[in-house]
C-alpha cells in the first residue's frame, strides 16, 4: 500500500487508501476540550464532545503536528513518500555562538540555552521556545530577527499593547531595521510589523497576511483565541513560525485542546537544556541567572458564611469585597521594604486597596499605555514603590524588578501561577531574593482547592513554600 505525506506551511495531508491507519490516527488525535460537557451543543447531543486534529476523510492535519504524525508512522514502520512544497527559510548564517550579539556598545554573552534555542530556530524553522520567565527570551528573538535577511516581511504578535510596545522598544534599541507598530493609533507599515492579537488589528492587516515570510508570537499561550486560529492559516507563506512562552500549554498541559492547537500551528517545544530537556526555573536559579525565591501562604479564616457558595460568589465575598482580607493585605504590605507589587482579580478590589494604601499606585485595564509604563518603571527603579495591578495586565511578559509579590487575586490556572511568580524572578542590583506572599482561603471549598493548587504548582517549580497563620 502507498503512503504519501504532502506538506505545506499551514496544513499537511496523509494520502493513502489505508483506512485502518487513518482511523487509528483520527482516534489518537481526537481531543475532548476542557469542560466540554458544559457546551450547549454537547448537552443537546448535536456534538460528541471531540475536536479532531486529524481529519478522517481527508487525512489533513495542522503542519505543526507533523512530528507527531511521523513518530506514529515510524513506530508502525511505515515508510512515506514526501511531497514538501514549503520553501526553505533563508538565514544570514547557518548557526550562532555565544558572542553573536556582541557589539561595540553592548557586551552580551548568550547563555548556552539561548544559543541552542536560536540554532533550533535556524534548523527547524518552526517550533516553540519554552523558557522560564526572565530567562532572556528577548535576546533569542533579537538574534533570530538579526539572522533574517533585510526586507523580509515578518509579523510579530503578542497579546496586548503593553507587550507589543516593550518588544518594539527592544527591537529599536538593538538596531533592528524596518520595524513598525500596527495597533490602536499606530499604523506604521514596514517590513517587520509588531501587532496585538486584536480583531481590529487583524482585520486591517488581513490583505497583507499572505506576504509575511515569518511569524513570531510572544506569550503564545495567550494568543490562541478563535480569532487567532482564523488568522494563522492565512499566513500561507510564513515558513518560519515560532511561538515563545514560559508556559506554552495552559493548565500545565492538561488542557489538551489548547496544547494541540499551539503545537499544530507552531510545532513542538525545542529541548535546549541538559539531557535534551526543557530548561527549568530551578536550574536557572541554581546557576544564578534568576533571583532566588521564598513563599509564604497565610491562612484566611473569614468570612465563615461562604463555605458552600458557588465559585464566582465566593471570589466576590471571600476575596474581592472581603474587607477584613483586604486589611490583612494592607498590613502585610506595610511590613515590607523595597518594591512591592500587589495583584488583584477585580477592579473593585483594586479600588478598595488603593483607599487603604493611599501612597500605592493603581493600574487596571482601562489605563493608557503611558500610565501603565510609568508604574512599571517605578517597579524597576524606585526604592520603595508599591503598586496594585489587575493580574491580567501584568501576569505575562512585563519586565519589572520587584522585591515582594503579593498575590491577592487567588486563581488556580498553573500557567497563570508560573507567569505571576515570574514577574519577581528578574535579578536586580539591590535585590537578594524575591519574597512571594499568597493565601490559603479556608473559607470556601473552591477557593481552598485553588489555594492548594497554587501551592502544588509552586512546589513543583521547586520554590520554597511555607503555610502558616498570620503573624503580623
Coordinates of C-alpha atoms in Angstrom, one line a residue:
X1 CA 0.0 0.0 0.0
X2 CA 1.3 3.5 -0.8
X3 CA 1.7 6.3 1.7
X4 CA 2.5 10.0 0.9
X5 CA 2.9 13.0 3.2
X6 CA 2.0 16.2 1.4
X7 CA 3.5 19.1 3.4
X8 CA 2.5 22.7 3.2
X9 CA 3.1 25.7 5.5
X10 CA -0.3 25.6 7.3
X11 CA -1.9 22.2 6.6
X12 CA -0.4 18.9 5.6
X13 CA -2.1 15.7 4.4
X14 CA -1.5 11.9 4.7
X15 CA -2.5 10.5 1.3
X16 CA -3.3 6.7 1.5
X17 CA -6.0 4.2 0.9
X18 CA -5.2 2.6 4.2
X19 CA -8.4 3.4 6.0
X20 CA -7.4 1.4 9.1
X21 CA -4.4 3.6 9.6
X22 CA -6.3 6.8 9.1
X23 CA -8.9 5.6 11.6
X24 CA -6.1 5.0 14.2
X25 CA -4.6 8.5 13.7
X26 CA -8.1 10.0 13.9
X27 CA -8.7 8.3 17.1
X28 CA -5.3 9.2 18.5
X29 CA -5.7 12.9 17.7
X30 CA -9.3 13.3 18.9
X31 CA -9.3 15.6 21.9
X32 CA -12.0 16.4 24.3
X33 CA -11.8 20.1 25.3
X34 CA -11.6 21.2 28.9
X35 CA -15.2 21.4 30.3
X36 CA -16.6 20.1 27.0
X37 CA -19.7 18.8 29.0
X38 CA -20.8 22.4 29.6
X39 CA -21.1 23.1 25.9
X40 CA -24.7 23.5 24.8
X41 CA -24.0 21.6 21.6
X42 CA -22.8 18.6 23.6
X43 CA -25.8 18.9 26.0
X44 CA -28.2 18.9 23.1
X45 CA -26.4 15.9 21.6
X46 CA -25.5 17.6 18.3
X47 CA -21.8 17.4 19.1
X48 CA -20.0 14.4 20.5
X49 CA -17.6 16.5 22.6
X50 CA -14.4 15.9 20.5
X51 CA -12.2 18.1 18.4
X52 CA -10.4 16.3 15.5
X53 CA -6.8 17.2 14.9
X54 CA -6.6 14.6 12.1
X55 CA -9.4 14.6 9.6
X56 CA -10.6 11.1 8.9
X57 CA -12.0 11.7 5.4
X58 CA -9.2 13.8 4.0
X59 CA -6.1 12.9 6.1
X60 CA -5.4 16.6 6.7
X61 CA -3.8 18.0 9.8
X62 CA -2.1 21.2 11.0
X63 CA 1.6 21.1 9.9
X64 CA 2.9 21.7 13.4
X65 CA 1.7 18.2 14.2
X66 CA 3.9 16.7 11.5
X67 CA 6.5 15.3 14.1
X68 CA 3.7 13.6 15.9
X69 CA 2.4 12.0 12.7
X70 CA 5.9 11.0 11.6
X71 CA 6.6 9.4 15.0
X72 CA 3.4 7.4 14.8
X73 CA 4.2 6.2 11.3
X74 CA 7.8 5.3 12.3
X75 CA 6.5 3.3 15.3
X76 CA 4.5 1.2 12.8
X77 CA 7.5 1.1 10.4
X78 CA 5.5 2.7 7.7
X79 CA 7.6 4.5 5.0
X80 CA 6.1 7.5 3.3
X81 CA 6.9 9.4 0.2
X82 CA 7.4 13.1 1.0
X83 CA 5.9 16.0 -1.1
X84 CA 7.2 19.1 0.7
X85 CA 6.1 22.2 -1.1
X86 CA 7.4 24.6 1.6
X87 CA 10.2 26.9 0.7
X88 CA 13.2 26.6 3.0
X89 CA 13.9 29.5 5.3
X90 CA 16.8 31.7 4.3
X91 CA 19.1 32.8 7.1
X92 CA 22.1 35.0 7.1
X93 CA 24.2 32.2 8.6
X94 CA 23.8 28.6 9.5
X95 CA 24.3 28.9 13.3
X96 CA 25.4 31.2 16.0
X97 CA 27.7 31.1 19.1
X98 CA 27.5 32.9 22.5
X99 CA 29.2 36.0 21.0
X100 CA 26.6 36.6 18.3
X101 CA 25.0 39.7 20.0
X102 CA 28.3 41.3 21.0
X103 CA 28.7 44.9 19.7
X104 CA 30.9 47.8 20.5
X105 CA 28.3 49.3 22.8
X106 CA 26.7 46.0 24.1
X107 CA 28.8 43.3 25.6
X108 CA 26.4 40.4 25.6
X109 CA 27.4 36.8 26.0
X110 CA 24.4 34.5 25.3
X111 CA 23.7 31.6 27.6
X112 CA 24.0 28.1 26.3
X113 CA 20.3 27.5 26.2
X114 CA 19.8 30.8 24.3
X115 CA 22.3 29.7 21.7
X116 CA 20.6 26.3 21.4
X117 CA 17.2 27.9 21.0
X118 CA 18.4 30.2 18.2
X119 CA 20.1 27.3 16.4
X120 CA 16.9 25.2 16.7
X121 CA 15.0 28.1 15.0
X122 CA 17.6 28.1 12.2
X123 CA 17.5 24.3 11.8
X124 CA 13.7 23.7 12.0
X125 CA 12.1 27.0 11.1
X126 CA 9.1 26.3 13.4
X127 CA 8.6 25.3 17.0
X128 CA 8.1 26.6 20.5
X129 CA 10.8 28.4 22.6
X130 CA 9.8 27.4 26.2
X131 CA 12.0 29.1 28.8
X132 CA 11.3 30.3 32.3
X133 CA 10.2 33.9 32.8
X134 CA 13.1 36.3 32.9
X135 CA 15.4 33.7 31.2
X136 CA 16.2 36.1 28.3
X137 CA 13.7 35.2 25.6
X138 CA 14.1 38.7 24.2
X139 CA 17.8 38.0 23.3
X140 CA 16.6 34.9 21.4
X141 CA 14.0 36.9 19.5
X142 CA 16.5 39.7 18.6
X143 CA 19.1 37.1 17.5
X144 CA 16.5 35.4 15.2
X145 CA 15.5 38.8 13.7
X146 CA 19.1 39.6 13.0
X147 CA 19.5 36.3 11.1
X148 CA 16.6 37.1 8.8
X149 CA 17.7 38.8 5.5
X150 CA 16.9 42.5 5.3
X151 CA 13.4 43.5 4.0
X152 CA 11.9 40.1 4.7
X153 CA 8.3 40.6 5.8
X154 CA 8.0 39.5 9.4
X155 CA 4.9 39.6 11.7
X156 CA 5.4 39.8 15.4
X157 CA 2.3 39.2 17.5
X158 CA 1.6 39.3 21.2
X159 CA -1.5 39.6 23.5
X160 CA -1.6 43.2 24.5
X161 CA -0.3 46.7 23.6
X162 CA 2.0 46.8 26.6
X163 CA 3.9 43.8 25.5
X164 CA 4.0 44.9 21.9
X165 CA 5.4 48.3 22.9
X166 CA 8.0 46.7 25.1
X167 CA 9.2 44.4 22.3
X168 CA 9.1 47.2 19.8
X169 CA 11.4 49.3 22.0
X170 CA 13.7 46.3 22.4
X171 CA 14.0 45.9 18.6
X172 CA 14.7 49.6 18.1
X173 CA 17.3 49.6 20.9
X174 CA 19.1 46.7 19.2
X175 CA 19.1 48.4 15.9
X176 CA 16.7 46.1 14.1
X177 CA 15.9 47.9 10.8
X178 CA 12.5 48.5 9.2
X179 CA 10.3 48.0 12.3
X180 CA 6.7 49.3 12.6
X181 CA 3.8 49.1 15.0
X182 CA 0.3 48.2 14.0
X183 CA -2.3 48.6 16.8
X184 CA -4.6 51.4 18.1
X185 CA -3.4 54.7 16.7
X186 CA -0.2 53.2 15.3
X187 CA -0.3 52.3 11.6
X188 CA 3.4 52.1 10.7
X189 CA 3.7 49.9 7.6
X190 CA 7.1 48.3 7.5
X191 CA 8.9 45.0 6.8
X192 CA 8.7 44.0 10.5
X193 CA 5.2 44.6 11.9
X194 CA 4.6 44.5 15.6
X195 CA 0.9 44.0 16.4
X196 CA -1.6 43.0 19.1
X197 CA -3.8 39.9 18.9
X198 CA -6.9 42.0 18.5
X199 CA -9.8 41.7 16.0
X200 CA -9.4 45.3 14.6
X201 CA -5.6 44.8 14.2
X202 CA -6.1 41.5 12.3
X203 CA -8.9 42.9 10.2
X204 CA -6.8 45.8 9.0
X205 CA -3.8 43.5 8.2
X206 CA -5.8 40.8 6.5
X207 CA -4.8 41.5 3.0
X208 CA -1.1 41.6 4.0
X209 CA -1.1 38.2 5.8
X210 CA 0.0 36.1 2.8
X211 CA 3.0 38.3 2.3
X212 CA 4.7 37.5 5.6
X213 CA 7.6 35.0 5.4
X214 CA 8.0 34.6 9.2
X215 CA 5.8 35.0 12.3
X216 CA 6.9 35.2 15.9
X217 CA 4.2 35.0 18.6
X218 CA 5.3 36.1 22.1
X219 CA 3.3 34.7 25.1
X220 CA 1.8 32.2 22.6
X221 CA -0.4 30.6 25.2
X222 CA -2.4 33.8 25.3
X223 CA -2.7 34.1 21.5
X224 CA -4.8 31.1 20.8
X225 CA -8.3 32.6 20.6
X226 CA -10.7 31.7 17.8
X227 CA -9.7 34.9 16.2
X228 CA -6.0 33.9 16.2
X229 CA -6.9 30.4 15.0
X230 CA -8.5 32.0 11.9
X231 CA -5.5 34.2 11.3
X232 CA -2.7 31.7 11.4
X233 CA -3.8 29.7 8.4
X234 CA -3.9 32.9 6.4
X235 CA -0.2 33.2 6.8
X236 CA 0.2 30.9 3.8
X237 CA 3.8 31.9 3.0
X238 CA 5.1 32.0 6.6
X239 CA 7.6 29.2 6.5
X240 CA 9.1 30.4 9.8
X241 CA 6.6 30.0 12.7
X242 CA 7.9 30.5 16.2
X243 CA 5.9 30.6 19.5
X244 CA 7.5 31.9 22.6
X245 CA 6.3 31.4 26.2
X246 CA 7.3 30.2 29.7
X247 CA 4.0 28.3 29.7
X248 CA 3.0 27.5 26.2
X249 CA 0.3 25.0 27.2
X250 CA -2.4 26.1 29.6
X251 CA -3.2 24.3 32.8
X252 CA 0.3 22.7 32.7
X253 CA -0.7 20.8 29.5
X254 CA -3.9 19.4 31.0
X255 CA -5.9 21.5 28.5
X256 CA -5.2 19.1 25.6
X257 CA -7.2 21.0 23.1
X258 CA -5.1 24.2 23.7
X259 CA -1.9 22.1 23.7
X260 CA -2.6 20.6 20.3
X261 CA -3.7 23.9 18.8
X262 CA -0.4 25.5 19.9
X263 CA 1.6 22.6 18.6
X264 CA -0.5 22.4 15.4
X265 CA 0.2 26.0 14.4
X266 CA 3.8 26.3 15.6
X267 CA 5.3 22.8 16.2
X268 CA 6.9 21.0 19.1
X269 CA 8.8 22.5 22.1
X270 CA 12.5 22.9 21.5
X271 CA 14.6 21.0 24.0
X272 CA 17.5 23.2 25.0
X273 CA 18.5 22.0 28.5
X274 CA 20.8 19.3 29.8
X275 CA 19.9 15.7 28.6
X276 CA 17.7 17.2 25.9
X277 CA 15.2 18.5 28.4
X278 CA 13.3 21.8 28.8
X279 CA 15.2 24.4 30.9
X280 CA 13.5 24.9 34.3
X281 CA 13.3 27.8 36.7
X282 CA 15.1 25.9 39.5
X283 CA 18.0 25.2 37.1
X284 CA 18.4 28.8 36.3
X285 CA 18.2 29.8 39.9
X286 CA 20.9 27.3 40.8
X287 CA 23.0 28.8 38.1
X288 CA 22.5 32.3 39.4
X289 CA 20.6 33.6 36.4
X290 CA 17.3 34.1 38.1
X291 CA 16.6 35.5 41.6
X292 CA 16.2 33.1 44.5
X293 CA 12.7 33.0 45.9
X294 CA 10.7 32.1 49.0
X295 CA 7.0 32.0 49.5
X296 CA 4.6 32.2 52.4
X297 CA 0.9 31.3 52.2
X298 CA -1.2 32.8 55.1
X299 CA -4.4 31.0 56.2
X300 CA -7.5 33.1 55.9
X301 CA -10.5 32.0 58.0
X302 CA -13.1 34.8 57.4
X303 CA -15.8 35.2 56.5
X304 CA -17.3 32.0 57.9
X305 CA -20.5 32.2 56.0
X306 CA -19.5 31.3 52.4
X307 CA -18.3 27.7 52.8
X308 CA -20.7 26.4 50.1
X309 CA -21.2 29.4 47.9
X310 CA -20.7 28.9 44.2
X311 CA -17.2 29.9 42.8
X312 CA -17.9 33.4 41.4
X313 CA -19.9 34.5 44.5
X314 CA -17.1 33.1 46.7
X315 CA -14.5 35.2 44.8
X316 CA -16.6 38.3 45.4
X317 CA -17.4 37.7 49.1
X318 CA -14.2 35.9 50.1
X319 CA -11.6 37.9 48.1
X320 CA -12.6 41.0 46.1
X321 CA -15.0 42.5 48.7
X322 CA -13.7 40.9 51.8
X323 CA -12.7 44.0 53.8
X324 CA -11.0 42.0 56.6
X325 CA -8.9 40.2 54.0
X326 CA -8.0 43.5 52.2
X327 CA -6.9 45.0 55.6
X328 CA -4.7 41.9 56.0
X329 CA -3.1 42.7 52.6
X330 CA -2.6 46.3 53.7
X331 CA -0.9 45.3 56.9
X332 CA 1.3 42.8 55.1
X333 CA 2.4 45.4 52.6
X334 CA 3.2 47.8 55.4
X335 CA 5.7 45.3 56.9
X336 CA 7.7 45.1 53.6
X337 CA 10.6 47.1 52.3
X338 CA 11.6 47.5 48.6
X339 CA 9.5 47.4 45.5
X340 CA 6.1 45.7 46.1
X341 CA 3.6 44.5 43.6
X342 CA 0.1 43.5 44.7
X343 CA -2.0 41.5 42.2
X344 CA -5.8 41.8 42.4
X345 CA -8.6 40.0 40.5
X346 CA -11.2 42.7 40.1
X347 CA -11.4 46.4 39.6
X348 CA -13.4 46.9 42.9
X349 CA -10.8 45.1 44.8
X350 CA -8.0 47.3 43.5
X351 CA -10.0 50.4 44.3
X352 CA -10.6 49.2 47.9
X353 CA -6.9 48.6 48.3
X354 CA -6.0 51.9 46.9
X355 CA -8.1 53.6 49.5
X356 CA -6.4 51.5 52.2
X357 CA -2.9 52.2 50.8
X358 CA -3.1 55.8 49.5
X359 CA 0.5 56.0 48.5
X360 CA 0.3 52.9 46.3
X361 CA -0.1 53.3 42.5
X362 CA -3.1 51.6 41.0
X363 CA -3.4 50.4 37.3
X364 CA -6.1 48.5 35.6
X365 CA -7.2 47.5 32.1
X366 CA -8.6 50.9 31.1
X367 CA -5.4 52.8 31.8
X368 CA -3.4 54.1 28.9
X369 CA -0.1 52.6 28.0
X370 CA 1.7 55.7 29.2
X371 CA 0.1 55.4 32.6
X372 CA 1.0 51.7 32.9
X373 CA 4.6 52.3 31.8
X374 CA 5.1 54.9 34.4
X375 CA 4.1 52.4 37.1
X376 CA 6.2 49.6 35.5
X377 CA 9.2 52.0 35.6
X378 CA 8.7 52.7 39.3
X379 CA 8.7 48.9 39.8
X380 CA 12.1 48.8 38.1
X381 CA 13.9 51.6 39.7
X382 CA 12.2 53.3 42.7
X383 CA 13.4 52.3 46.2
X384 CA 10.1 51.6 47.9
X385 CA 7.4 51.6 45.3
X386 CA 4.1 49.9 46.0
X387 CA 1.8 49.1 43.0
X388 CA -1.6 47.5 42.8
X389 CA -2.5 45.9 39.4
X390 CA -5.2 43.7 38.0
X391 CA -3.3 40.5 37.3
X392 CA -4.3 40.1 33.7
X393 CA -2.4 43.2 32.6
X394 CA 0.9 42.2 34.3
X395 CA 0.9 38.4 34.6
X396 CA 2.6 37.8 31.2
X397 CA 5.9 39.2 30.0
X398 CA 6.1 42.7 31.6
X399 CA 9.6 43.4 32.8
X400 CA 9.8 44.7 36.4
X401 CA 12.4 44.3 39.2
X402 CA 10.4 43.7 42.4
X403 CA 11.4 42.6 45.9
X404 CA 7.9 41.5 47.0
X405 CA 5.0 40.0 45.2
X406 CA 1.6 39.7 47.0
X407 CA -1.0 37.6 45.1
X408 CA -4.3 38.9 46.5
X409 CA -6.2 37.6 43.4
X410 CA -6.5 33.9 44.1
X411 CA -6.7 31.8 41.0
X412 CA -5.7 28.3 40.1
X413 CA -4.5 28.0 36.5
X414 CA -1.0 26.6 36.5
X415 CA 0.2 28.8 33.7
X416 CA -1.0 31.9 35.4
X417 CA 0.7 30.9 38.7
X418 CA 4.0 30.4 36.9
X419 CA 3.7 33.7 35.0
X420 CA 2.8 35.6 38.1
X421 CA 5.8 34.3 40.0
X422 CA 8.0 35.1 37.1
X423 CA 7.3 38.8 37.5
X424 CA 9.5 38.7 40.5
X425 CA 12.4 36.5 39.4
X426 CA 14.4 39.1 37.5
X427 CA 17.6 39.9 39.3
X428 CA 18.4 43.4 40.4
X429 CA 21.5 45.1 42.0
X430 CA 19.5 46.0 45.1
X431 CA 17.8 42.6 45.5
X432 CA 18.8 39.4 47.2
X433 CA 15.7 37.3 46.6
X434 CA 12.0 37.5 45.8
X435 CA 9.6 37.3 48.7
X436 CA 6.3 35.8 47.5
X437 CA 3.1 36.1 49.6
X438 CA -0.2 34.3 49.0
X439 CA -3.2 33.0 50.9
X440 CA -5.0 29.8 51.7
X441 CA -8.7 30.6 51.7
X442 CA -10.2 28.2 54.3
X443 CA -13.5 30.0 53.8
X444 CA -14.8 28.1 50.8
X445 CA -14.2 24.7 49.2
X446 CA -13.5 26.2 45.7
X447 CA -11.2 28.9 47.0
X448 CA -9.3 26.4 49.2
X449 CA -8.9 23.9 46.4
X450 CA -7.5 26.7 44.2
X451 CA -5.1 27.8 47.0
X452 CA -3.8 24.2 47.4
X453 CA -3.3 24.0 43.6
X454 CA -1.1 27.2 43.7
X455 CA 1.0 25.6 46.4
X456 CA 1.3 22.4 44.5
X457 CA 2.4 24.2 41.3
X458 CA 4.9 26.4 43.0
X459 CA 6.3 23.4 44.9
X460 CA 6.6 21.6 41.6
X461 CA 8.6 24.5 40.3
X462 CA 10.9 24.0 43.4
X463 CA 10.1 27.3 45.2
X464 CA 10.4 27.1 49.0
X465 CA 6.8 27.4 50.3
X466 CA 5.6 27.7 53.9
X467 CA 2.0 27.7 55.0
X468 CA 1.2 29.5 58.3
X469 CA -1.3 31.6 60.3
X470 CA -1.0 35.3 60.2
X471 CA 1.8 36.6 62.4
X472 CA 2.0 40.3 61.7

